[in-house]
Short mmCIF file of C-alpha atoms and ligand atoms in Angstrom, two decimals:
data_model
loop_
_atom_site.label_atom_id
_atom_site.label_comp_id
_atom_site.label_asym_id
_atom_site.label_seq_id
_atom_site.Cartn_x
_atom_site.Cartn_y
_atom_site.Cartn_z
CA UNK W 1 -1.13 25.88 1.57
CA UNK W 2 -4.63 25.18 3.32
CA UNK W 3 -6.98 22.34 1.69
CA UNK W 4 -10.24 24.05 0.49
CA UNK W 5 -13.01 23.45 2.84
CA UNK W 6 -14.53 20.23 3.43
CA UNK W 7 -17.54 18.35 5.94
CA UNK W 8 -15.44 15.92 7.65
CA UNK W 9 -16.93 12.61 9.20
CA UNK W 10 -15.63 9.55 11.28
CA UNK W 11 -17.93 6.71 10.98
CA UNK W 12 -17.08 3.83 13.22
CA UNK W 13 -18.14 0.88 10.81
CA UNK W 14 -17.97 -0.58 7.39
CA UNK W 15 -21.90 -0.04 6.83
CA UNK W 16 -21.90 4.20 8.15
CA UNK W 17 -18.95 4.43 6.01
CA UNK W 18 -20.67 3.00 2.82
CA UNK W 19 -23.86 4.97 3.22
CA UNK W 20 -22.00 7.89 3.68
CA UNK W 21 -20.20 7.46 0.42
CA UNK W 22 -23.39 6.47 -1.01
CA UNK W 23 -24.72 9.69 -0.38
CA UNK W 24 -22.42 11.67 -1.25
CA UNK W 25 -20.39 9.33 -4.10
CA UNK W 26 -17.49 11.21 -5.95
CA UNK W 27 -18.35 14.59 -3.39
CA UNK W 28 -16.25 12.37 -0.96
CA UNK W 29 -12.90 11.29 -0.48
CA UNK W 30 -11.76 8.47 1.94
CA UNK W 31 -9.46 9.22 4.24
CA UNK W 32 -6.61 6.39 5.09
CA UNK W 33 -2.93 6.97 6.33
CA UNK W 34 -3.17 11.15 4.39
CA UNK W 35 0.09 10.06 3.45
CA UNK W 36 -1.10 11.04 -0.38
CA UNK W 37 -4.64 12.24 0.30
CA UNK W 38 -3.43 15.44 3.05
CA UNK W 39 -0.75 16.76 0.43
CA UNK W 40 -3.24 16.65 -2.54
CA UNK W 41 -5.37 18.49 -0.16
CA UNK W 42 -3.40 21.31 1.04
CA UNK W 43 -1.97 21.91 -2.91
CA UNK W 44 -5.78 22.21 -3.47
CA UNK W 45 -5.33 19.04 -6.39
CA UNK W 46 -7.88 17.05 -4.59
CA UNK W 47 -11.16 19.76 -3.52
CA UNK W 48 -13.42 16.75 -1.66
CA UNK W 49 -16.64 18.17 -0.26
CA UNK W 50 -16.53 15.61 2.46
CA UNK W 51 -13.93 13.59 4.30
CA UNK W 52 -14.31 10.36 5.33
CA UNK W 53 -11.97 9.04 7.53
CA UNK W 54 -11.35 5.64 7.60
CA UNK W 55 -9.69 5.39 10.65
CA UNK W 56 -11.57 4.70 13.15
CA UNK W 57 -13.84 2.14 11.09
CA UNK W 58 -13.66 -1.18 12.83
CA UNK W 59 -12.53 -4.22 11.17
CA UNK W 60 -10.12 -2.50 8.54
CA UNK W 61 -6.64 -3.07 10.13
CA UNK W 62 -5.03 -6.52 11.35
CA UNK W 63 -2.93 -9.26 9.40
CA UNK W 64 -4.74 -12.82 9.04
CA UNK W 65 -3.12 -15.72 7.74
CA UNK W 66 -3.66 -19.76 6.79
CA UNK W 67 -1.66 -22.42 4.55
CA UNK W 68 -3.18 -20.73 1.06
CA UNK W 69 -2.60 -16.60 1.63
CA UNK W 70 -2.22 -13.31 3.50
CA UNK W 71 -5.18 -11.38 4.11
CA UNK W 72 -4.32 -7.51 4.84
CA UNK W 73 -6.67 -5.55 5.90
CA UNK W 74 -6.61 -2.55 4.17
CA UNK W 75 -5.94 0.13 7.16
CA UNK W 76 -3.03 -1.88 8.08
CA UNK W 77 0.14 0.30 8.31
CA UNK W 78 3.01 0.00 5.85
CA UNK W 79 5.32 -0.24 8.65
CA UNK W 80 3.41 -3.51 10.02
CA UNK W 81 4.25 -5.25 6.33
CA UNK W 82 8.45 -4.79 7.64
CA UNK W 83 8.34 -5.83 10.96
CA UNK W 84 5.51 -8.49 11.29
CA UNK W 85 7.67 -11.89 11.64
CA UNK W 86 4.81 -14.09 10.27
CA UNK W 87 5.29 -11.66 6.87
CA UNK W 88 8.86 -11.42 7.19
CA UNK W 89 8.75 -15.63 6.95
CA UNK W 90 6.24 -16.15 4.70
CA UNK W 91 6.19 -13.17 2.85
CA UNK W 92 9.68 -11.62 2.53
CA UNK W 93 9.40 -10.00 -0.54
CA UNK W 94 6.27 -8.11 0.93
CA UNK W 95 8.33 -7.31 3.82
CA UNK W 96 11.42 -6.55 2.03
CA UNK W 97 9.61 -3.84 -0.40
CA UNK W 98 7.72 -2.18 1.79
CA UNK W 99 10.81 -0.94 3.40
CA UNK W 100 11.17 0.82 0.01
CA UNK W 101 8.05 3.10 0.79
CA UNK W 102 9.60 6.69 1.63
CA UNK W 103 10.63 7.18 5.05
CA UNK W 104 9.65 5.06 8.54
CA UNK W 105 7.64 8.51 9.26
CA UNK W 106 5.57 7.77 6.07
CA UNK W 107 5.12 3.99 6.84
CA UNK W 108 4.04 4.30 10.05
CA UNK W 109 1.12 6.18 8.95
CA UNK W 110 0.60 5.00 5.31
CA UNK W 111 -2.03 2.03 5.06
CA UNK W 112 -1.90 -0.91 2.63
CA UNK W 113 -5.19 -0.10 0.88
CA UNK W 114 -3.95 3.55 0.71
CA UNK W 115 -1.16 2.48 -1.48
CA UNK W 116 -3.14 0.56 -3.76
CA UNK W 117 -6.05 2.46 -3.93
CA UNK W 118 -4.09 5.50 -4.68
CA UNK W 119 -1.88 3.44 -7.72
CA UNK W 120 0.85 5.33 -7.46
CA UNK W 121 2.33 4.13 -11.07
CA UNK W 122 6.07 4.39 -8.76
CA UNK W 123 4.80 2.48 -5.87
CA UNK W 124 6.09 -0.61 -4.81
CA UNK W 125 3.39 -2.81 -3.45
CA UNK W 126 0.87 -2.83 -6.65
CA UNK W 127 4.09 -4.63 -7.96
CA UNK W 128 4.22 -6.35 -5.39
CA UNK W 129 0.50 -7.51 -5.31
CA UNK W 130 0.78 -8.49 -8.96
CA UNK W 131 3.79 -10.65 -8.52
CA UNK W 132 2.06 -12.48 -5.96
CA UNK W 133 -0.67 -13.16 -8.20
CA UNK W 134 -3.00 -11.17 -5.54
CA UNK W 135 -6.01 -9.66 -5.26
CA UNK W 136 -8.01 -6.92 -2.90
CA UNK W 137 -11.62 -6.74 -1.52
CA UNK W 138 -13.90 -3.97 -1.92
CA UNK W 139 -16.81 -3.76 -0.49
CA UNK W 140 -20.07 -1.37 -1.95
CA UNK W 141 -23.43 -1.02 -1.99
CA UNK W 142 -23.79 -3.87 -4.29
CA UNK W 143 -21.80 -6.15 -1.74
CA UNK W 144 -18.32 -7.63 -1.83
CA UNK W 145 -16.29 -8.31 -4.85
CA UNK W 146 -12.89 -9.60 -5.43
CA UNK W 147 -10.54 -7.88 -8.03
CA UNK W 148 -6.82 -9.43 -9.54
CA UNK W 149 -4.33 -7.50 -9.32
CA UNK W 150 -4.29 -7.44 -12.99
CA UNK W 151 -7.99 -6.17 -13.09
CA UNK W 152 -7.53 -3.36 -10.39
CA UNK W 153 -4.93 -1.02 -12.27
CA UNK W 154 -6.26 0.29 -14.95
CA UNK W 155 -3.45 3.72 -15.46
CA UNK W 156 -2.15 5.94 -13.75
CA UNK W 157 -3.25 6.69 -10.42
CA UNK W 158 -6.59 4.86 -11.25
CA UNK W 159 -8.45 1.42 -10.04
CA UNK W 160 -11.45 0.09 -11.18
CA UNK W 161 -12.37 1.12 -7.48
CA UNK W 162 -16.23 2.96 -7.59
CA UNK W 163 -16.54 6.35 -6.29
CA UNK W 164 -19.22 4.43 -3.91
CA UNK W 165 -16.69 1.49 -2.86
CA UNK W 166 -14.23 0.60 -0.24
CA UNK W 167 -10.97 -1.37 -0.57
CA UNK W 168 -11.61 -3.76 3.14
CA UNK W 169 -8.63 -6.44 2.56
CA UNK W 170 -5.74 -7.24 -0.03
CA UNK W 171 -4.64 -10.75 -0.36
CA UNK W 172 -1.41 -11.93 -0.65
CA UNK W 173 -1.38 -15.94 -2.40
CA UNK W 174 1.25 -17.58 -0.22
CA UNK W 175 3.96 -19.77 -2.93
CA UNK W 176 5.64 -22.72 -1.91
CA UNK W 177 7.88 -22.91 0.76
CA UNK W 178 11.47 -22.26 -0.46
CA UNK W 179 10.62 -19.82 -2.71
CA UNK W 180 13.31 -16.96 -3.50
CA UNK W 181 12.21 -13.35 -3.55
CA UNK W 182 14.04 -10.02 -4.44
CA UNK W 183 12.98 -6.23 -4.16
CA UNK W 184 15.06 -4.07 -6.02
CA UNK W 185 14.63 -0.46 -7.06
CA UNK W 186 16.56 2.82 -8.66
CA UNK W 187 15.75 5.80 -7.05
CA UNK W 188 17.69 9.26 -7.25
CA UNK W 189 18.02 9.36 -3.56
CA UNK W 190 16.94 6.83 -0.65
CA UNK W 191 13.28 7.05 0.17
CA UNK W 192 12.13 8.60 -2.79
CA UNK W 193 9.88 6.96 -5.38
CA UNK W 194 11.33 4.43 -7.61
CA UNK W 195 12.30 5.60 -11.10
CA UNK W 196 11.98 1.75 -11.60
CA UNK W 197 11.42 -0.82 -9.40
CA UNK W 198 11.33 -5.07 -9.85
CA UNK W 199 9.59 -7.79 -7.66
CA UNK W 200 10.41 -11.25 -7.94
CA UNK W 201 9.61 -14.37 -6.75
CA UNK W 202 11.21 -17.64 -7.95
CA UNK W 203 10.86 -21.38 -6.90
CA UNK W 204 13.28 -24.49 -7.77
CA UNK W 205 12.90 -27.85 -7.55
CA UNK W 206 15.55 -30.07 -6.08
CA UNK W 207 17.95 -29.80 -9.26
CA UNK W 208 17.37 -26.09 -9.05
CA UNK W 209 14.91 -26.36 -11.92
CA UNK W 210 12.72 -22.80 -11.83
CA UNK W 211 9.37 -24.32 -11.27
CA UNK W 212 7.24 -21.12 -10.81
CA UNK W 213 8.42 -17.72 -11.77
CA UNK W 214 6.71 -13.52 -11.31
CA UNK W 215 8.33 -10.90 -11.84
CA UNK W 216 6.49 -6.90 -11.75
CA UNK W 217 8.06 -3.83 -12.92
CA UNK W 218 7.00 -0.65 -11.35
CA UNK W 219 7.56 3.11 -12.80
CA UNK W 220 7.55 2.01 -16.18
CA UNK W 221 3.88 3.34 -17.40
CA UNK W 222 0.96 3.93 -15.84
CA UNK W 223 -0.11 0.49 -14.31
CA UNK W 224 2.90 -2.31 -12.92
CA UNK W 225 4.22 -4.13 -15.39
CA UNK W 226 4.02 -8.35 -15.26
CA UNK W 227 7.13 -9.50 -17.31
CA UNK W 228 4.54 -12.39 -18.59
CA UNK W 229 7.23 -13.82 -20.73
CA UNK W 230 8.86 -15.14 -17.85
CA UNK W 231 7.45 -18.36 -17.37
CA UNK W 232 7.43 -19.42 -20.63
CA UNK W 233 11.08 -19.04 -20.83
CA UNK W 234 12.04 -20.26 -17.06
CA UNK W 235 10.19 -22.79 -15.74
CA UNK W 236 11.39 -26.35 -16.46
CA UNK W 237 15.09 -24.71 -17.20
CA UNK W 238 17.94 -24.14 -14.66
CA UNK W 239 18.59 -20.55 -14.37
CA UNK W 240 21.63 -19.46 -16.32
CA UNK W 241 22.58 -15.69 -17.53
CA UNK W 242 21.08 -16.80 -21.15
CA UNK W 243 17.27 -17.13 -19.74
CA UNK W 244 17.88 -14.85 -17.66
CA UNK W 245 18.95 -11.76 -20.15
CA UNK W 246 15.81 -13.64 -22.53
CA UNK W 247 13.54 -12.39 -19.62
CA UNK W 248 15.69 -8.84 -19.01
CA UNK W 249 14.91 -8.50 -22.82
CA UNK W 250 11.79 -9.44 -22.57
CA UNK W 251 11.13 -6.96 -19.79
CA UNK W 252 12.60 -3.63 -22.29
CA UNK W 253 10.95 -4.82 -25.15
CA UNK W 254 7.09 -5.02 -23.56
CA UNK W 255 7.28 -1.80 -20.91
CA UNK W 256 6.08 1.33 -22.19
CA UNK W 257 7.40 3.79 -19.54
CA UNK W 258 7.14 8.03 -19.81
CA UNK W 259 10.04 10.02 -19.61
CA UNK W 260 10.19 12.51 -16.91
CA UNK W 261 12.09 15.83 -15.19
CA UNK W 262 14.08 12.63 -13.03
CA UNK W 263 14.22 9.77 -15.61
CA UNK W 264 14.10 9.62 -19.90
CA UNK W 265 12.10 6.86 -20.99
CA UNK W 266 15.08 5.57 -22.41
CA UNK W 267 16.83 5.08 -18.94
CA UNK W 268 13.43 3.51 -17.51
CA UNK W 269 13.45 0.98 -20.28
CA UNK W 270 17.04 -0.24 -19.89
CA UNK W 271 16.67 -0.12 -15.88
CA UNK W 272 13.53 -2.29 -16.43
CA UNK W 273 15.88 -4.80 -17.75
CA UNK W 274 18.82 -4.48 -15.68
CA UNK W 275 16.50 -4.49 -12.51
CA UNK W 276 14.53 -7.58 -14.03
CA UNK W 277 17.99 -9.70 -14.60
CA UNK W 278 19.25 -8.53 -11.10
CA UNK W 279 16.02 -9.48 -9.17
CA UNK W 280 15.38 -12.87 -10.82
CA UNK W 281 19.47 -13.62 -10.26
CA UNK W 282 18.78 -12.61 -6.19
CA UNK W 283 15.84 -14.58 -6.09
CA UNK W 284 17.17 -17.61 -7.28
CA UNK W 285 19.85 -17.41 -5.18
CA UNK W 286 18.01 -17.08 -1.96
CA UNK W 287 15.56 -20.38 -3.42
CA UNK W 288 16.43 -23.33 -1.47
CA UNK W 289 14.19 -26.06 -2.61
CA UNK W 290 12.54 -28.13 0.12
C1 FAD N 21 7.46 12.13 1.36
C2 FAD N 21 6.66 10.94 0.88
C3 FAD N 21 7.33 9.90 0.26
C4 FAD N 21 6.61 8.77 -0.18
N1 FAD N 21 7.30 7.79 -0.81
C5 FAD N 21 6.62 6.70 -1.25
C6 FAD N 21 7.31 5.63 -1.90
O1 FAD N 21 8.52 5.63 -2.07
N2 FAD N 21 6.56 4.59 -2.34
C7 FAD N 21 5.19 4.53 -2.18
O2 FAD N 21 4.56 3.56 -2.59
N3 FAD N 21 4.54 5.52 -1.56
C8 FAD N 21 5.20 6.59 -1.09
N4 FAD N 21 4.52 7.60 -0.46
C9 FAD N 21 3.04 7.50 -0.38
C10 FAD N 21 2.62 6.62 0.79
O3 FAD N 21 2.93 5.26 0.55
C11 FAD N 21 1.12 6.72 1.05
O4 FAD N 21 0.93 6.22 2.32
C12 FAD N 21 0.21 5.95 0.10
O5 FAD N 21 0.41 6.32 -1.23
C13 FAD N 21 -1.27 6.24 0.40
O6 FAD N 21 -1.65 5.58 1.56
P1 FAD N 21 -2.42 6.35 2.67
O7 FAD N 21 -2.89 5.32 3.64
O8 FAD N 21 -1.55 7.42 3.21
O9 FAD N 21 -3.70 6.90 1.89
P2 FAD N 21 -4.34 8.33 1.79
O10 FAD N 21 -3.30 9.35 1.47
O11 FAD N 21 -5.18 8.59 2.99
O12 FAD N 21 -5.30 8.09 0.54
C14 FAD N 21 -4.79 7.97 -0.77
C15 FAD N 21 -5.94 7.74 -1.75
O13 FAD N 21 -6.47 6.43 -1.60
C16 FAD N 21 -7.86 6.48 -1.26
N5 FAD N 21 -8.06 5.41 -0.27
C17 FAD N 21 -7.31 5.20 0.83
N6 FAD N 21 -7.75 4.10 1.47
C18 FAD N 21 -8.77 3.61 0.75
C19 FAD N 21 -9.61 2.46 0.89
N7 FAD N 21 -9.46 1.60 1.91
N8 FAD N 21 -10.55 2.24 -0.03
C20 FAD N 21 -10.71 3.10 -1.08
N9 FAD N 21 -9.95 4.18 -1.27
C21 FAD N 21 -8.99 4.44 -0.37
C22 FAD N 21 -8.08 7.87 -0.70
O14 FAD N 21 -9.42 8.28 -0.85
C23 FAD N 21 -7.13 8.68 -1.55
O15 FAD N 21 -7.68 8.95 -2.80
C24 FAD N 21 5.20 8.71 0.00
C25 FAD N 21 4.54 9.75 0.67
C26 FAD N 21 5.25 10.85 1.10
C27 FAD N 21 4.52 11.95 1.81
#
């Protein structure tokens, strides 16, 4: 298949790019890594009048971090997430998850703000994002604003994004040093998209009390899914297999996922638990208070 005709244009900074979608608002399409974008194209799903690729746009790509959080800007490859050692340290779960994202082909071209923007309700880093408690920029003709995770999805494969905005950056809130992490996912074959997936991040306190808990579900509806009962029954406990299977329960009792040609709902649901128990169990085990 071809994609249906389209004006395509390759501003070189933040301000071309926003009068350009300005002008021509929900005509246009960004363009990012394609990874999503070029394949809804050439099935003819997506029929933008104009392209606007963000690649050469300075100022999009580039990691930047202090004591408090990552800052990712938004063309920043996938790939970079895995391999970077300052998110590898700080950030493992980002790193560890992103190695989840299809194929090293894919990452290598596939952006950050692609992923998100595109909300994928199987993609890993909008879980990812949400466990962290984070947040991304986006930048219109109105200025900048600054969106929680929590406020960005809205279903599937929709953000509260404007036709007229960009996503520029995605912040990552760093958690205390120590903290345990686990990425775990089901998927019917390596490098596909998750039927379900679970991020977690756990810290303990020198008698390995929890002291902060996440934990986000993705492929279980239409947005990722924060288990929000987990705090309430974690933090100022040890974790044992009692809280744990009171958060696992807690996790198939509030998802809400579709059943599918490659998953029943049924299986999602019970995988959201099993993945939930499994991740929070990893993470604790990898916490080493400090
Ligand atoms: C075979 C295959 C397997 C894959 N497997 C997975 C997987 O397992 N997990 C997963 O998460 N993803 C997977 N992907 C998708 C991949 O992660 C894409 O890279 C990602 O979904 C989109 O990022 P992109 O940079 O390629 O964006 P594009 O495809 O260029 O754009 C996607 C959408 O986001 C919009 N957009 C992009 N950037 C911005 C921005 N800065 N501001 C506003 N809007 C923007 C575009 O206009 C478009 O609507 C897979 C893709 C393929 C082809």
């Amino acid at each position: 298949m071809k994609p249906a005709p389209f004006a395509y244009a390759a501003p070189e900074t933040l301000e071309e790019t926003l009068a350009l979608l300005a002008e021509y608002g929900d005509e246009a399409k960004l363009l990012a890594g394609g990874q999503s974008l070029v394949p809804l194209l050439n099935f003819r799903l997506a029929r933008p009048r104009y392209l606007i690729d963000l690649n050469r746009v300075a100022g999009l790509a580039g990691l930047a971090a202090d004591d408090v959080a990552l800052t990712v800007g938004a063309m920043t490859r996938q790939r970079r997430l895995e391999r970077d050692p300052l998110v590898q340290q700080h950030y493992p779960l980002l790193a560890e998850a992103a190695a989840f994202i299809g194929h090293p082909a894919i990452r290598t071209r596939g952006t950050v703000g692609g992923s998100l923007a595109h909300a994928d309700p199987a993609a890993e880093l909008p879980a990812v994002l949400l466990a962290y408690g984070g947040s991304v920029r986006v930048q219109g003709p109105q200025g900048e604003r600054e969106l929680a995770a929590e406020d960005f999805f809205l279903t599937y494969f929709t953000t509260a994004l404007e036709p007229t905005e960009v996503l520029t950056a995605v912040r990552f809130p760093r958690w205390p040093a120590g903290t345990g992490w686990s990425f775990l996912e089901v998927s019917r074959r390596h490098g596909d998209f998750a039927l379900v997936g679970a991020a977690a991040l756990l810290t303990l306190d020198a008698d390995r009390r929890c002291t902060r808990v996440a934990v986000a579900l993705t492929g279980v509806g239409g947005t990722p899914y924060l288990v929000r009962e987990a705090p309430a029954i974690l933090v100022g406990q040890e974790v044992d297999a009692t809280r744990l299977e009171a958060v696992a329960e807690a996790a198939r009792a509030g998802v809400d996922p579709e059943g599918d040609l490659h998953a029943s709902a049924a299986f999602r649901r019970h995988l959201s638990g099993v993945l939930t128990r499994r991740a929070l169990q990893q993470a604790a085990a990898r916490a080493h208070p400090v």
